[in-house]
């Protein structure tokens, strides 16, 4: 009634002799205290559901203890009011040294996490203070949780590896397609380039001249010229035949060119239309 509020643990209530959790707070009206809000809860029954915890569908044992080492509530058994140290030893899930380490952490209200030395279902133990209150949470982590975590991690790793392999395969397919398209593009460009080169080759390797068969004269076209520099750019056509005939290797070839280049043959070949 003096205006204080808080939470207290009563190990043995004078009403029923059972451990209880008591909440209290003042009720005010117009700034004046008019009464008291008081909540009385059986510690074990009310807190058991709050302490029940599961990780990966595995239930984790948890105890709520006062700083003097008295069990307030448990997630698994009705041990409210029992001392913590004998209870831990009776469970045979922790060694004597580990049980002593839990008691020291509870008394000092110090956060402690350690690996259980004793082979058994409990692998790790954590002791955590409850903020703003003189209570400590003692939680044991079964080995099954670690196995499930490792299994999930491995499964996730396999899934990730599979995804990476699929992405790598898709990347290879993409690169192969791009390479094939690029090769086709280069083949088209190369074909065009070869055609241009062949055309240029034909143009630049060919020599064009104008021949007047009646006047027996010839003249090379502008931009063109004989490969043999001894041959004049223009002159007498009959001498032009002699020049080229001399450059041809082989008697038969010489006779064939001399016959083809004669004015009579050309006039006959072009039907008298060539000048």
Short mmCIF file of C-alpha atoms in Angstrom, two decimals:
data_model
loop_
_atom_site.label_atom_id
_atom_site.label_comp_id
_atom_site.label_asym_id
_atom_site.label_seq_id
_atom_site.Cartn_x
_atom_site.Cartn_y
_atom_site.Cartn_z
CA UNK A 1 0.00 0.00 0.00
CA UNK A 2 3.05 2.27 0.14
CA UNK A 3 3.12 2.49 -3.68
CA UNK A 4 5.73 -0.19 -4.45
CA UNK A 5 5.33 -2.68 -7.31
CA UNK A 6 7.19 -5.84 -8.16
CA UNK A 7 7.35 -9.60 -8.26
CA UNK A 8 8.23 -12.01 -5.48
CA UNK A 9 8.70 -15.75 -5.19
CA UNK A 10 7.19 -17.36 -2.11
CA UNK A 11 8.58 -20.84 -1.53
CA UNK A 12 5.72 -21.86 0.80
CA UNK A 13 2.54 -19.82 0.87
CA UNK A 14 0.83 -19.40 4.24
CA UNK A 15 -2.46 -19.94 2.42
CA UNK A 16 -1.82 -23.37 0.94
CA UNK A 17 1.82 -24.17 1.64
CA UNK A 18 2.69 -24.27 -2.08
CA UNK A 19 5.33 -22.24 -3.96
CA UNK A 20 3.76 -19.15 -5.49
CA UNK A 21 4.63 -16.15 -7.67
CA UNK A 22 3.21 -12.87 -6.36
CA UNK A 23 2.73 -9.80 -8.53
CA UNK A 24 1.77 -6.53 -6.86
CA UNK A 25 1.21 -2.95 -7.98
CA UNK A 26 -0.60 0.10 -6.59
CA UNK A 27 -3.96 1.20 -7.96
CA UNK A 28 -4.09 5.00 -8.32
CA UNK A 29 -6.89 7.47 -8.91
CA UNK A 30 -6.29 11.13 -9.40
CA UNK A 31 -2.64 10.69 -8.42
CA UNK A 32 -3.58 9.08 -5.10
CA UNK A 33 -3.15 5.44 -4.16
CA UNK A 34 -6.59 3.95 -3.68
CA UNK A 35 -5.76 0.26 -3.49
CA UNK A 36 -3.49 -2.64 -4.40
CA UNK A 37 -3.49 -5.02 -7.36
CA UNK A 38 -2.30 -8.43 -6.18
CA UNK A 39 -1.78 -11.49 -8.37
CA UNK A 40 -1.12 -14.90 -6.84
CA UNK A 41 -0.06 -17.75 -9.16
CA UNK A 42 0.99 -21.28 -8.41
CA UNK A 43 4.57 -21.14 -9.62
CA UNK A 44 4.82 -24.60 -11.11
CA UNK A 45 1.46 -24.67 -12.87
CA UNK A 46 1.62 -21.13 -14.29
CA UNK A 47 5.26 -21.07 -15.34
CA UNK A 48 5.51 -24.56 -16.78
CA UNK A 49 3.88 -23.54 -20.07
CA UNK A 50 6.12 -20.44 -20.23
CA UNK A 51 9.25 -22.51 -19.73
CA UNK A 52 8.32 -25.18 -22.26
CA UNK A 53 10.61 -24.62 -25.27
CA UNK A 54 11.27 -26.57 -28.45
CA UNK A 55 14.04 -26.30 -31.03
CA UNK A 56 13.57 -28.23 -34.29
CA UNK A 57 10.65 -30.06 -32.64
CA UNK A 58 12.90 -31.24 -29.81
CA UNK A 59 11.79 -30.26 -26.31
CA UNK A 60 14.46 -28.54 -24.23
CA UNK A 61 14.51 -28.93 -20.44
CA UNK A 62 14.47 -25.58 -18.64
CA UNK A 63 14.51 -24.53 -14.98
CA UNK A 64 13.71 -21.21 -13.35
CA UNK A 65 15.75 -20.73 -10.21
CA UNK A 66 16.09 -18.05 -7.57
CA UNK A 67 19.53 -16.64 -6.92
CA UNK A 68 19.89 -18.73 -3.76
CA UNK A 69 19.62 -21.94 -5.81
CA UNK A 70 15.98 -22.83 -5.15
CA UNK A 71 13.97 -24.17 -8.09
CA UNK A 72 10.99 -21.92 -8.81
CA UNK A 73 9.55 -23.89 -11.75
CA UNK A 74 10.47 -26.55 -14.26
CA UNK A 75 9.34 -27.29 -17.79
CA UNK A 76 9.22 -31.02 -17.20
CA UNK A 77 8.58 -31.95 -13.56
CA UNK A 78 7.00 -30.63 -10.39
CA UNK A 79 10.09 -29.69 -8.40
CA UNK A 80 9.19 -26.21 -7.18
CA UNK A 81 10.87 -25.39 -3.91
CA UNK A 82 13.57 -28.07 -4.26
CA UNK A 83 17.25 -27.04 -4.10
CA UNK A 84 18.88 -26.88 -7.53
CA UNK A 85 22.21 -28.59 -6.83
CA UNK A 86 20.85 -31.92 -5.51
CA UNK A 87 18.31 -31.94 -8.33
CA UNK A 88 21.04 -31.63 -10.98
CA UNK A 89 23.02 -34.44 -9.40
CA UNK A 90 19.95 -36.67 -9.20
CA UNK A 91 19.28 -36.19 -12.91
CA UNK A 92 22.68 -37.80 -13.68
CA UNK A 93 22.84 -35.74 -16.88
CA UNK A 94 25.73 -33.53 -15.71
CA UNK A 95 28.98 -34.17 -13.91
CA UNK A 96 29.59 -32.91 -10.38
CA UNK A 97 31.90 -30.15 -11.64
CA UNK A 98 29.37 -28.99 -14.21
CA UNK A 99 26.60 -28.98 -11.59
CA UNK A 100 28.83 -26.91 -9.34
CA UNK A 101 29.48 -24.52 -12.23
CA UNK A 102 25.72 -24.04 -12.67
CA UNK A 103 25.24 -23.30 -8.96
CA UNK A 104 28.10 -20.78 -8.96
CA UNK A 105 26.63 -19.00 -11.99
CA UNK A 106 23.18 -18.89 -10.33
CA UNK A 107 24.55 -17.54 -7.06
CA UNK A 108 26.64 -14.92 -8.87
CA UNK A 109 23.81 -14.18 -11.35
CA UNK A 110 26.33 -14.52 -14.16
CA UNK A 111 25.65 -15.64 -17.70
CA UNK A 112 27.41 -18.93 -18.41
CA UNK A 113 27.37 -21.29 -21.39
CA UNK A 114 29.46 -24.45 -21.43
CA UNK A 115 29.74 -27.93 -22.93
CA UNK A 116 28.63 -30.73 -20.65
CA UNK A 117 31.57 -32.99 -19.81
CA UNK A 118 29.40 -36.02 -19.08
CA UNK A 119 28.31 -38.24 -21.93
CA UNK A 120 24.55 -38.20 -22.05
CA UNK A 121 21.49 -36.64 -23.66
CA UNK A 122 22.47 -33.07 -22.62
CA UNK A 123 25.34 -31.65 -24.65
CA UNK A 124 25.34 -27.93 -23.81
CA UNK A 125 24.12 -26.01 -20.75
CA UNK A 126 23.35 -22.30 -20.50
CA UNK A 127 22.64 -20.20 -17.42
CA UNK A 128 21.03 -16.83 -18.14
CA UNK A 129 19.81 -14.12 -15.74
CA UNK A 130 16.25 -12.81 -16.06
CA UNK A 131 16.49 -9.03 -16.62
CA UNK A 132 15.19 -6.87 -13.73
CA UNK A 133 14.54 -9.86 -11.45
CA UNK A 134 16.62 -12.08 -9.19
CA UNK A 135 15.88 -15.20 -11.20
CA UNK A 136 18.08 -17.40 -13.36
CA UNK A 137 17.19 -19.63 -16.30
CA UNK A 138 19.01 -22.96 -16.53
CA UNK A 139 18.59 -24.55 -19.95
CA UNK A 140 19.98 -27.79 -21.31
CA UNK A 141 20.41 -28.48 -25.02
CA UNK A 142 20.06 -32.15 -26.03
CA UNK A 143 22.54 -33.66 -28.46
CA UNK A 144 19.62 -34.37 -30.76
CA UNK A 145 19.33 -30.65 -31.44
CA UNK A 146 22.94 -30.49 -32.58
CA UNK A 147 22.36 -33.52 -34.81
CA UNK A 148 19.29 -31.88 -36.32
CA UNK A 149 21.19 -28.60 -36.84
CA UNK A 150 24.08 -30.43 -38.53
CA UNK A 151 21.63 -32.42 -40.65
CA UNK A 152 19.79 -29.26 -41.67
CA UNK A 153 23.07 -27.52 -42.43
CA UNK A 154 24.20 -30.46 -44.57
CA UNK A 155 20.87 -30.56 -46.35
CA UNK A 156 21.05 -26.83 -46.95
CA UNK A 157 24.60 -27.28 -48.21
CA UNK A 158 23.48 -30.00 -50.64
CA UNK A 159 20.60 -27.84 -51.83
CA UNK A 160 22.94 -24.87 -52.28
CA UNK A 161 25.45 -27.06 -54.10
CA UNK A 162 22.69 -28.38 -56.36
CA UNK A 163 21.52 -24.85 -57.09
CA UNK A 164 25.08 -23.80 -57.90
CA UNK A 165 25.50 -26.77 -60.23
CA UNK A 166 22.23 -25.93 -61.99
CA UNK A 167 23.28 -22.28 -62.32
CA UNK A 168 26.69 -23.38 -63.63
CA UNK A 169 25.02 -25.66 -66.16
CA UNK A 170 22.71 -22.83 -67.27
CA UNK A 171 25.73 -20.55 -67.55
CA UNK A 172 27.54 -23.10 -69.72
CA UNK A 173 24.47 -23.45 -71.95
CA UNK A 174 24.23 -19.66 -72.23
CA UNK A 175 27.93 -19.31 -73.04
CA UNK A 176 27.74 -22.16 -75.57
CA UNK A 177 24.77 -20.50 -77.28
CA UNK A 178 26.52 -17.11 -77.28
CA UNK A 179 29.67 -18.72 -78.67
CA UNK A 180 27.70 -20.50 -81.39
CA UNK A 181 25.86 -17.31 -82.34
CA UNK A 182 29.14 -15.41 -82.32
CA UNK A 183 30.79 -18.04 -84.49
CA UNK A 184 27.94 -17.86 -86.99
CA UNK A 185 28.22 -14.09 -87.03
CA UNK A 186 31.97 -14.30 -87.58
CA UNK A 187 31.49 -16.86 -90.33
CA UNK A 188 29.08 -14.52 -92.12
CA UNK A 189 31.48 -11.59 -91.70
CA UNK A 190 34.39 -13.74 -92.85
CA UNK A 191 32.45 -14.89 -95.92
CA UNK A 192 31.62 -11.28 -96.79
CA UNK A 193 35.23 -10.26 -96.22
CA UNK A 194 36.51 -13.12 -98.38
CA UNK A 195 34.09 -12.16 -101.14
CA UNK A 196 35.32 -8.58 -100.97
CA UNK A 197 38.94 -9.72 -101.05
CA UNK A 198 38.26 -12.03 -103.97
CA UNK A 199 36.56 -9.19 -105.78
CA UNK A 200 39.45 -6.82 -105.04
CA UNK A 201 41.88 -9.52 -106.08
CA UNK A 202 40.11 -9.97 -109.37
CA UNK A 203 39.94 -6.25 -109.95
CA UNK A 204 43.54 -5.53 -109.06
CA UNK A 205 45.04 -8.61 -110.77
CA UNK A 206 43.19 -7.89 -114.01
CA UNK A 207 44.45 -5.48 -116.60
CA UNK A 208 42.10 -3.63 -118.95
CA UNK A 209 43.01 -1.98 -122.24
CA UNK A 210 41.23 -0.61 -125.30
CA UNK A 211 42.27 -2.04 -128.69
CA UNK A 212 41.55 -0.54 -132.09
CA UNK A 213 41.94 -3.48 -134.45
CA UNK A 214 41.56 -1.37 -137.56
CA UNK A 215 44.27 1.11 -136.53
CA UNK A 216 46.38 -1.63 -134.82
CA UNK A 217 46.69 0.41 -131.61
CA UNK A 218 46.03 -0.21 -127.91
CA UNK A 219 45.76 1.92 -124.80
CA UNK A 220 45.60 0.75 -121.14
CA UNK A 221 42.66 2.12 -119.18
CA UNK A 222 43.22 4.77 -116.52
CA UNK A 223 44.31 3.26 -113.20
CA UNK A 224 45.49 0.10 -114.88
CA UNK A 225 48.80 -0.90 -116.37
CA UNK A 226 50.84 -3.86 -117.55
CA UNK A 227 52.54 -6.14 -115.02
CA UNK A 228 55.62 -6.07 -117.22
CA UNK A 229 56.90 -2.51 -116.92
CA UNK A 230 58.73 -2.84 -120.28
CA UNK A 231 55.39 -2.73 -122.03
CA UNK A 232 54.28 0.84 -122.86
CA UNK A 233 50.92 2.11 -121.61
CA UNK A 234 49.88 2.63 -125.26
CA UNK A 235 51.30 1.74 -128.65
CA UNK A 236 51.06 -0.66 -131.55
CA UNK A 237 48.83 -3.66 -130.86
CA UNK A 238 50.91 -6.13 -132.93
CA UNK A 239 53.96 -5.26 -130.79
CA UNK A 240 51.79 -5.65 -127.65
CA UNK A 241 51.10 -9.25 -128.76
CA UNK A 242 54.82 -9.90 -129.12
CA UNK A 243 55.57 -8.48 -125.67
CA UNK A 244 53.00 -10.70 -123.91
CA UNK A 245 53.85 -13.75 -125.96
CA UNK A 246 57.47 -13.44 -124.84
CA UNK A 247 56.40 -13.42 -121.17
CA UNK A 248 54.42 -16.67 -121.47
CA UNK A 249 56.20 -19.89 -120.50
CA UNK A 250 55.65 -22.86 -122.77
CA UNK A 251 55.61 -23.08 -126.52
CA UNK A 252 52.06 -24.35 -126.76
CA UNK A 253 50.82 -21.61 -124.45
CA UNK A 254 52.65 -19.00 -126.48
CA UNK A 255 51.04 -20.29 -129.69
CA UNK A 256 47.59 -20.33 -128.07
CA UNK A 257 47.85 -16.75 -126.82
CA UNK A 258 49.35 -15.52 -130.12
CA UNK A 259 46.48 -17.11 -132.00
CA UNK A 260 43.79 -15.78 -129.63
CA UNK A 261 45.21 -12.21 -129.60
CA UNK A 262 45.41 -11.85 -133.43
CA UNK A 263 42.97 -9.25 -134.83
CA UNK A 264 41.40 -11.83 -137.18
CA UNK A 265 40.63 -14.19 -134.28
CA UNK A 266 39.20 -11.47 -132.06
CA UNK A 267 37.05 -10.10 -134.90
CA UNK A 268 35.73 -13.58 -135.60
CA UNK A 269 35.18 -14.33 -131.89
CA UNK A 270 33.22 -11.13 -131.23
CA UNK A 271 31.38 -11.25 -134.54
CA UNK A 272 33.01 -8.18 -135.98
CA UNK A 273 31.67 -6.02 -133.14
CA UNK A 274 35.02 -5.35 -131.50
CA UNK A 275 37.02 -2.31 -132.38
#
